[in-house]
PDB file of N, CA, C and O in Angstrom:
ATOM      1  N   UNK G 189     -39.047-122.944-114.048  1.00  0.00           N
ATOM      2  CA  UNK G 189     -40.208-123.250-114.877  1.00  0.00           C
ATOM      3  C   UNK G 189     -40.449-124.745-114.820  1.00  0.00           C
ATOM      4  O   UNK G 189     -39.466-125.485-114.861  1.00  0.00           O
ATOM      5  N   UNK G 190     -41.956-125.378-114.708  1.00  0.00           N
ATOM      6  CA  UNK G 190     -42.101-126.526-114.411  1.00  0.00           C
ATOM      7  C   UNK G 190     -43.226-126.581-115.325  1.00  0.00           C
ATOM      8  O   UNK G 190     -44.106-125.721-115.383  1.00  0.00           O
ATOM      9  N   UNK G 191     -43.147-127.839-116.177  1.00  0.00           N
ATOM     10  CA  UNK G 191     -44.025-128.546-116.634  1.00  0.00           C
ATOM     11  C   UNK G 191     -44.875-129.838-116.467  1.00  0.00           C
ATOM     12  O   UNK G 191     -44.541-130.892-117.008  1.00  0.00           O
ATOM     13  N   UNK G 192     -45.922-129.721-115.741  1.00  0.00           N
ATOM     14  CA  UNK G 192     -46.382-130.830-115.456  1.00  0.00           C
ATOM     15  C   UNK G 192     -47.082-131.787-116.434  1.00  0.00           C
ATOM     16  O   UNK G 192     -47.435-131.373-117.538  1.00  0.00           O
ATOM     17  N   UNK G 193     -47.292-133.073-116.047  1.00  0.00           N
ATOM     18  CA  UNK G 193     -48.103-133.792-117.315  1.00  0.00           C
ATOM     19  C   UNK G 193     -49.117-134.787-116.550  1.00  0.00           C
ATOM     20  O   UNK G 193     -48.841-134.493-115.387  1.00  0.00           O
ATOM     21  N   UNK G 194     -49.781-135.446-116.494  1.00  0.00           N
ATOM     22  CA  UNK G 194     -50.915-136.058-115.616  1.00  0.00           C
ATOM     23  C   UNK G 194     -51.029-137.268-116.761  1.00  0.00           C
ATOM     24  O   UNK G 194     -51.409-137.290-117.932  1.00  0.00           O
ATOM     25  N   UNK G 195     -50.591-138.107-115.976  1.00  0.00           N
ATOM     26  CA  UNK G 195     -50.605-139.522-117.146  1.00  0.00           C
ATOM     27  C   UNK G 195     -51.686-140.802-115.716  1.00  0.00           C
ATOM     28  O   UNK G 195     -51.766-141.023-114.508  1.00  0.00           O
ATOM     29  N   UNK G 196     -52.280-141.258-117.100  1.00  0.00           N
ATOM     30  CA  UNK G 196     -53.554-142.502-116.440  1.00  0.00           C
ATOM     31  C   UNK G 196     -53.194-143.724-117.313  1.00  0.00           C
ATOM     32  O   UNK G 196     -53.349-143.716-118.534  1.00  0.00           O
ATOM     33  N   UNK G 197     -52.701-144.781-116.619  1.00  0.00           N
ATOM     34  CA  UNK G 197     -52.544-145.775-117.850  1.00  0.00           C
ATOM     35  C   UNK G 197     -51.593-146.033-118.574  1.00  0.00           C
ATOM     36  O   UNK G 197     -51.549-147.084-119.213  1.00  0.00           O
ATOM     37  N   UNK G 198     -50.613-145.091-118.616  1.00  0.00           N
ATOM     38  CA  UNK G 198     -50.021-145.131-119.395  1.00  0.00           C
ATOM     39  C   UNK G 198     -50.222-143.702-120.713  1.00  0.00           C
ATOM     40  O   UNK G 198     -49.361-143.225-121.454  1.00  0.00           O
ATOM     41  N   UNK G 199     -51.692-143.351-120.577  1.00  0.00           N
ATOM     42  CA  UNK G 199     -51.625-142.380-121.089  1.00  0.00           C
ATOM     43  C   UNK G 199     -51.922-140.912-120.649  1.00  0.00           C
ATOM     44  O   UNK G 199     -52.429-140.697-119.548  1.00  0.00           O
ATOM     45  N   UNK G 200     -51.451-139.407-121.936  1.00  0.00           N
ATOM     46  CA  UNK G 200     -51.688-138.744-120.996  1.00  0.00           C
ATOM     47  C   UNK G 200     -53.191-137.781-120.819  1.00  0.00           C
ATOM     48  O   UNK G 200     -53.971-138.145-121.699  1.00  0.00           O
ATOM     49  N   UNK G 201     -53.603-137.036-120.228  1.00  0.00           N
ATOM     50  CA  UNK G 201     -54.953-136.993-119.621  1.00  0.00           C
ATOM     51  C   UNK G 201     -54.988-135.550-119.622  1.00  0.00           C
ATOM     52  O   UNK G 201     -54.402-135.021-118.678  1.00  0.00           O
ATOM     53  N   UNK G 202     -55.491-134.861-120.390  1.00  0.00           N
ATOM     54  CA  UNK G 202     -55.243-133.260-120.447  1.00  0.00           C
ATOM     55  C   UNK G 202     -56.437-132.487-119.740  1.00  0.00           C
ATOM     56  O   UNK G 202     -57.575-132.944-119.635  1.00  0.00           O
ATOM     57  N   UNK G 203     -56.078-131.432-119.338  1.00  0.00           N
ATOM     58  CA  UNK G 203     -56.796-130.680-118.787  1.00  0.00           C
ATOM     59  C   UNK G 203     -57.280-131.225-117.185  1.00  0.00           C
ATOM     60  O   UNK G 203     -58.347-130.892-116.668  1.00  0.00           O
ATOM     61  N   UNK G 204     -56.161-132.211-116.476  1.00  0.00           N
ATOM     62  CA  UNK G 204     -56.309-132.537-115.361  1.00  0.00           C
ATOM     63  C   UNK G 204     -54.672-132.622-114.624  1.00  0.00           C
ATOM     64  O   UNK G 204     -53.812-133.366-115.096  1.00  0.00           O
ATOM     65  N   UNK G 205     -54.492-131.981-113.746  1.00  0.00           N
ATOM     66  CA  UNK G 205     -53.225-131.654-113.858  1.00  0.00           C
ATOM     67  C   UNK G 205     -52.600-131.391-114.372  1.00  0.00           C
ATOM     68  O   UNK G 205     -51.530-131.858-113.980  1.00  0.00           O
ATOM     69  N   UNK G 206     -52.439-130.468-115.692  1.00  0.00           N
ATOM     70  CA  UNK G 206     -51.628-130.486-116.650  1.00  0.00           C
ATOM     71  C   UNK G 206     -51.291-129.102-116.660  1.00  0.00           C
ATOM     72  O   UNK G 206     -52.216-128.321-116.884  1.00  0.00           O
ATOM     73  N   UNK G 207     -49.799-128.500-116.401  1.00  0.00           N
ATOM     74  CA  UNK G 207     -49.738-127.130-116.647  1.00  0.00           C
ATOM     75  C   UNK G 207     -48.871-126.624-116.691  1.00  0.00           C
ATOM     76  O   UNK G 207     -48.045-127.386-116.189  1.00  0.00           O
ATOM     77  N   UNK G 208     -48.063-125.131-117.180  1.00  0.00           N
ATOM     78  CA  UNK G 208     -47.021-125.120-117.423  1.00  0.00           C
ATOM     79  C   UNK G 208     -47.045-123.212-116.882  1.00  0.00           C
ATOM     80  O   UNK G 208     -47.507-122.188-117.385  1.00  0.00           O
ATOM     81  N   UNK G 209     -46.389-123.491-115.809  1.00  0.00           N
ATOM     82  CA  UNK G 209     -45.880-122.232-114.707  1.00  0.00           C
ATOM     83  C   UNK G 209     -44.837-122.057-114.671  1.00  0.00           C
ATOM     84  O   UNK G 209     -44.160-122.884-115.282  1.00  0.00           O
ATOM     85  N   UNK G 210     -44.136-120.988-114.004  1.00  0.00           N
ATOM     86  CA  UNK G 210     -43.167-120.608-113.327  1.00  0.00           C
ATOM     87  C   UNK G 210     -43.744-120.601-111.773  1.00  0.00           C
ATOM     88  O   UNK G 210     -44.727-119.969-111.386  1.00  0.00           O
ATOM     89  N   UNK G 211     -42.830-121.519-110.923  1.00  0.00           N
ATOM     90  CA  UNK G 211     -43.153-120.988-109.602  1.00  0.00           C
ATOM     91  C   UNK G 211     -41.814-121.268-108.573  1.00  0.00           C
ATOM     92  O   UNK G 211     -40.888-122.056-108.766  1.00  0.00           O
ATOM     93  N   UNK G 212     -42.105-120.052-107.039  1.00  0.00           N
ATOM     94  CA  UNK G 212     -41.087-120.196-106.773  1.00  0.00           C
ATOM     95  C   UNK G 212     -40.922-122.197-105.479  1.00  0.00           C
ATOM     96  O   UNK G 212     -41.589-122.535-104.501  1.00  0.00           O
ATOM     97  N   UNK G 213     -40.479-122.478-105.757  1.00  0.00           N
ATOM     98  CA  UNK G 213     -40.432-124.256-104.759  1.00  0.00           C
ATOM     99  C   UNK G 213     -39.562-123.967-103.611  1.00  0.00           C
ATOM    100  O   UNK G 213     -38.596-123.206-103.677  1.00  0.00           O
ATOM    101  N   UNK G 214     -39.903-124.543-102.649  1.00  0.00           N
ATOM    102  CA  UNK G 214     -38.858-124.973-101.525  1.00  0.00           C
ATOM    103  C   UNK G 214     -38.484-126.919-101.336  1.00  0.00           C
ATOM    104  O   UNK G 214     -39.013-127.716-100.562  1.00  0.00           O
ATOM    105  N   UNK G 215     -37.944-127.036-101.851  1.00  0.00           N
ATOM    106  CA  UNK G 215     -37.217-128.388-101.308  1.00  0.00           C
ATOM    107  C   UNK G 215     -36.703-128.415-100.490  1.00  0.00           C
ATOM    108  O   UNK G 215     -35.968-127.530-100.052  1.00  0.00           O
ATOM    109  N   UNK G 216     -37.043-129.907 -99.832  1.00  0.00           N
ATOM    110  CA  UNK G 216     -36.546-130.523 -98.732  1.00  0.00           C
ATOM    111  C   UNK G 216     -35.469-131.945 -99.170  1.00  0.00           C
ATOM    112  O   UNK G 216     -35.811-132.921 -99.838  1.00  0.00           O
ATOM    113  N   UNK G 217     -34.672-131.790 -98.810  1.00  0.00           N
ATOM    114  CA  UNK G 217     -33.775-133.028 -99.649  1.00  0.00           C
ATOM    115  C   UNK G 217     -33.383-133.924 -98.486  1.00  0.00           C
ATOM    116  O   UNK G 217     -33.090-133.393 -97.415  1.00  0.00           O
ATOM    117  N   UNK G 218     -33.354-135.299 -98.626  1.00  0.00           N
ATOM    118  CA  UNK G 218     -33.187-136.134 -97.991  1.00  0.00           C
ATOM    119  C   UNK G 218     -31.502-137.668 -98.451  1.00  0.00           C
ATOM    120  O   UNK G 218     -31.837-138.575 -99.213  1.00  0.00           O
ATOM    121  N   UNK G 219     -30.347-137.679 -98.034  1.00  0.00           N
ATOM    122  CA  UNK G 219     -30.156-138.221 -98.524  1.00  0.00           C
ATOM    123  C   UNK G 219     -30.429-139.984 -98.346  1.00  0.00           C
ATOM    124  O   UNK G 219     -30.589-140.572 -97.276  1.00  0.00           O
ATOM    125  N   UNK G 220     -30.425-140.488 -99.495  1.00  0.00           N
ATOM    126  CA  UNK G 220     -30.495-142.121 -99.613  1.00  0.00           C
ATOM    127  C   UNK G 220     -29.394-142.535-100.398  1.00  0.00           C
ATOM    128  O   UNK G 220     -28.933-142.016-101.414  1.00  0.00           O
ATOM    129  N   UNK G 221     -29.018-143.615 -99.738  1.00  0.00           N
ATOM    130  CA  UNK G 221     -27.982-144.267-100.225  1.00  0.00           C
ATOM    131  C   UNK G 221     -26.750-143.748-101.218  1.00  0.00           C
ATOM    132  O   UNK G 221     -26.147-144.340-102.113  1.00  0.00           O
ATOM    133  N   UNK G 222     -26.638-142.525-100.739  1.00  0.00           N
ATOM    134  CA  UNK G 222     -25.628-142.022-101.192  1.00  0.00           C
ATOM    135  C   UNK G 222     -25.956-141.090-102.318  1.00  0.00           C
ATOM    136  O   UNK G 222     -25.084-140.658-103.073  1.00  0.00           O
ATOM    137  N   UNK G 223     -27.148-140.803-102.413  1.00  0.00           N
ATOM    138  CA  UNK G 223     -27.551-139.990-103.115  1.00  0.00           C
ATOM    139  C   UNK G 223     -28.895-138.942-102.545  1.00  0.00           C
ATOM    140  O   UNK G 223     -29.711-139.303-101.697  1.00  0.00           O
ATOM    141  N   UNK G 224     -28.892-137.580-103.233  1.00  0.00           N
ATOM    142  CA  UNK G 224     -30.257-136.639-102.626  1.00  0.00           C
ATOM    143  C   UNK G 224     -31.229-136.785-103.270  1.00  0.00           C
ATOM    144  O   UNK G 224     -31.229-136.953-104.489  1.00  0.00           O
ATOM    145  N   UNK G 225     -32.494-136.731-102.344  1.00  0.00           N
ATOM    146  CA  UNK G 225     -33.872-137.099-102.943  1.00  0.00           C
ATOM    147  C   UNK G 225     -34.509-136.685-102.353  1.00  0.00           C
ATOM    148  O   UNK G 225     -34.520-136.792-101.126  1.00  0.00           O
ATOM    149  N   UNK G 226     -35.592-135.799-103.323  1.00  0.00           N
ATOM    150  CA  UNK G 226     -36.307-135.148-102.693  1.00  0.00           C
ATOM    151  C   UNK G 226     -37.608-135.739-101.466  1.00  0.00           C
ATOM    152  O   UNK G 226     -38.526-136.546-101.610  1.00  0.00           O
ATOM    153  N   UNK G 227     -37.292-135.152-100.616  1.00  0.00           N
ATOM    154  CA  UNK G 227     -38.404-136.147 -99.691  1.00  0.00           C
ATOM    155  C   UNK G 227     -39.463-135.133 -99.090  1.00  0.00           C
ATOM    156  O   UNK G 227     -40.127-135.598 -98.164  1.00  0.00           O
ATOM    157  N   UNK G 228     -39.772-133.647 -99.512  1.00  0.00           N
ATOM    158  CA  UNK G 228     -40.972-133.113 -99.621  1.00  0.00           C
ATOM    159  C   UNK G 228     -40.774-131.826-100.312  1.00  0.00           C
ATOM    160  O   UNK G 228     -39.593-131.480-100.346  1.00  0.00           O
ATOM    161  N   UNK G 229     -41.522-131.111-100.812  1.00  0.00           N
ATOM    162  CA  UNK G 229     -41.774-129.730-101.207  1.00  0.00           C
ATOM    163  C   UNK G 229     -42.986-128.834-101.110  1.00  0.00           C
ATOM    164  O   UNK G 229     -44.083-129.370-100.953  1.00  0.00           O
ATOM    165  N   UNK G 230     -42.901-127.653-101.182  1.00  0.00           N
ATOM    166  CA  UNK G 230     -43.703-126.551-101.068  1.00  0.00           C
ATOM    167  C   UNK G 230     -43.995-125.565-102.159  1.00  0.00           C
ATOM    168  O   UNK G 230     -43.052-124.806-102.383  1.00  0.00           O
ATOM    169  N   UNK G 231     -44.847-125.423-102.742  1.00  0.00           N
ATOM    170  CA  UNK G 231     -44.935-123.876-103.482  1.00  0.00           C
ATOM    171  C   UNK G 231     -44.479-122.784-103.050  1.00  0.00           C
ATOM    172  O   UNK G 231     -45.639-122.437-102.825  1.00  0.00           O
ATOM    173  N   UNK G 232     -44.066-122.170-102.819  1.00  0.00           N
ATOM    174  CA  UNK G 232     -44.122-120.762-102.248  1.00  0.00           C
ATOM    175  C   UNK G 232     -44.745-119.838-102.734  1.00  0.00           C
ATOM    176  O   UNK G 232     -45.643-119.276-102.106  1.00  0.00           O
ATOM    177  N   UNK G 233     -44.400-119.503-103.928  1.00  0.00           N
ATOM    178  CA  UNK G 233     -45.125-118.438-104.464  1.00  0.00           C
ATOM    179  C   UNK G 233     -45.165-118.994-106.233  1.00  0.00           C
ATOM    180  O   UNK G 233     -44.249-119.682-106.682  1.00  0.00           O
ATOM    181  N   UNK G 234     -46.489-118.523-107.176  1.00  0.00           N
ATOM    182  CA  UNK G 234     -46.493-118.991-108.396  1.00  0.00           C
ATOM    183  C   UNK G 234     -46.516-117.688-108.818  1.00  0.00           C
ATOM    184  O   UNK G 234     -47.298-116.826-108.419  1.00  0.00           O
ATOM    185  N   UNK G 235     -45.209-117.491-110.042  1.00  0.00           N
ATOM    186  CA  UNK G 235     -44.703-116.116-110.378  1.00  0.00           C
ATOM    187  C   UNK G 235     -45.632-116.343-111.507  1.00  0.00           C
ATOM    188  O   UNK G 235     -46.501-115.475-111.598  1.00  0.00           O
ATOM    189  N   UNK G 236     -45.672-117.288-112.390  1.00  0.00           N
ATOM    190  CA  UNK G 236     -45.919-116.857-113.965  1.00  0.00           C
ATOM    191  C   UNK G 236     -46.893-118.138-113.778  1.00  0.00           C
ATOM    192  O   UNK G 236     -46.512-119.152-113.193  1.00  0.00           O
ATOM    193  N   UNK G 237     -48.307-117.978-114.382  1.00  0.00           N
ATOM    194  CA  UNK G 237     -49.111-119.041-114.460  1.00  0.00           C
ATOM    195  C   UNK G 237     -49.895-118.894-116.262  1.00  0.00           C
ATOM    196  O   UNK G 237     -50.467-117.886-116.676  1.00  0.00           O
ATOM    197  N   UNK G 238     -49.720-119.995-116.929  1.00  0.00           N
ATOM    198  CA  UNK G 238     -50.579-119.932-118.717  1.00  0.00           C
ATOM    199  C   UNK G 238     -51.650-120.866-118.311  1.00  0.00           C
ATOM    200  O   UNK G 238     -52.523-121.191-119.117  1.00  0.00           O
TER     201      UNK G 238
END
């Protein structure tokens, strides 16, 4: 489950990017400096959308 938030300014900005799904992701992980980070992703499929 992912909650997104869409911030301008400093503030946040509703009803523009803003949303709260279940979906399924594919990550791509990359490591840096000794740590993993994500360095792209995919939707795959969106199970649950409000």
């Amino acid at each position: 489950t992912e909650e997104r938030k869409y911030y301008q300014n400093d503030l946040l900005v509703t009803g523009e990017n803003t949303s709260f799904d279940t979906r399924l992701v594919r990550y791509s992980l990359q490591r840096e400096e000794g740590q993993l980070k994500i360095s792209d992703y995919s939707t795959v499929r969106v199970i649950n959308s409000r």
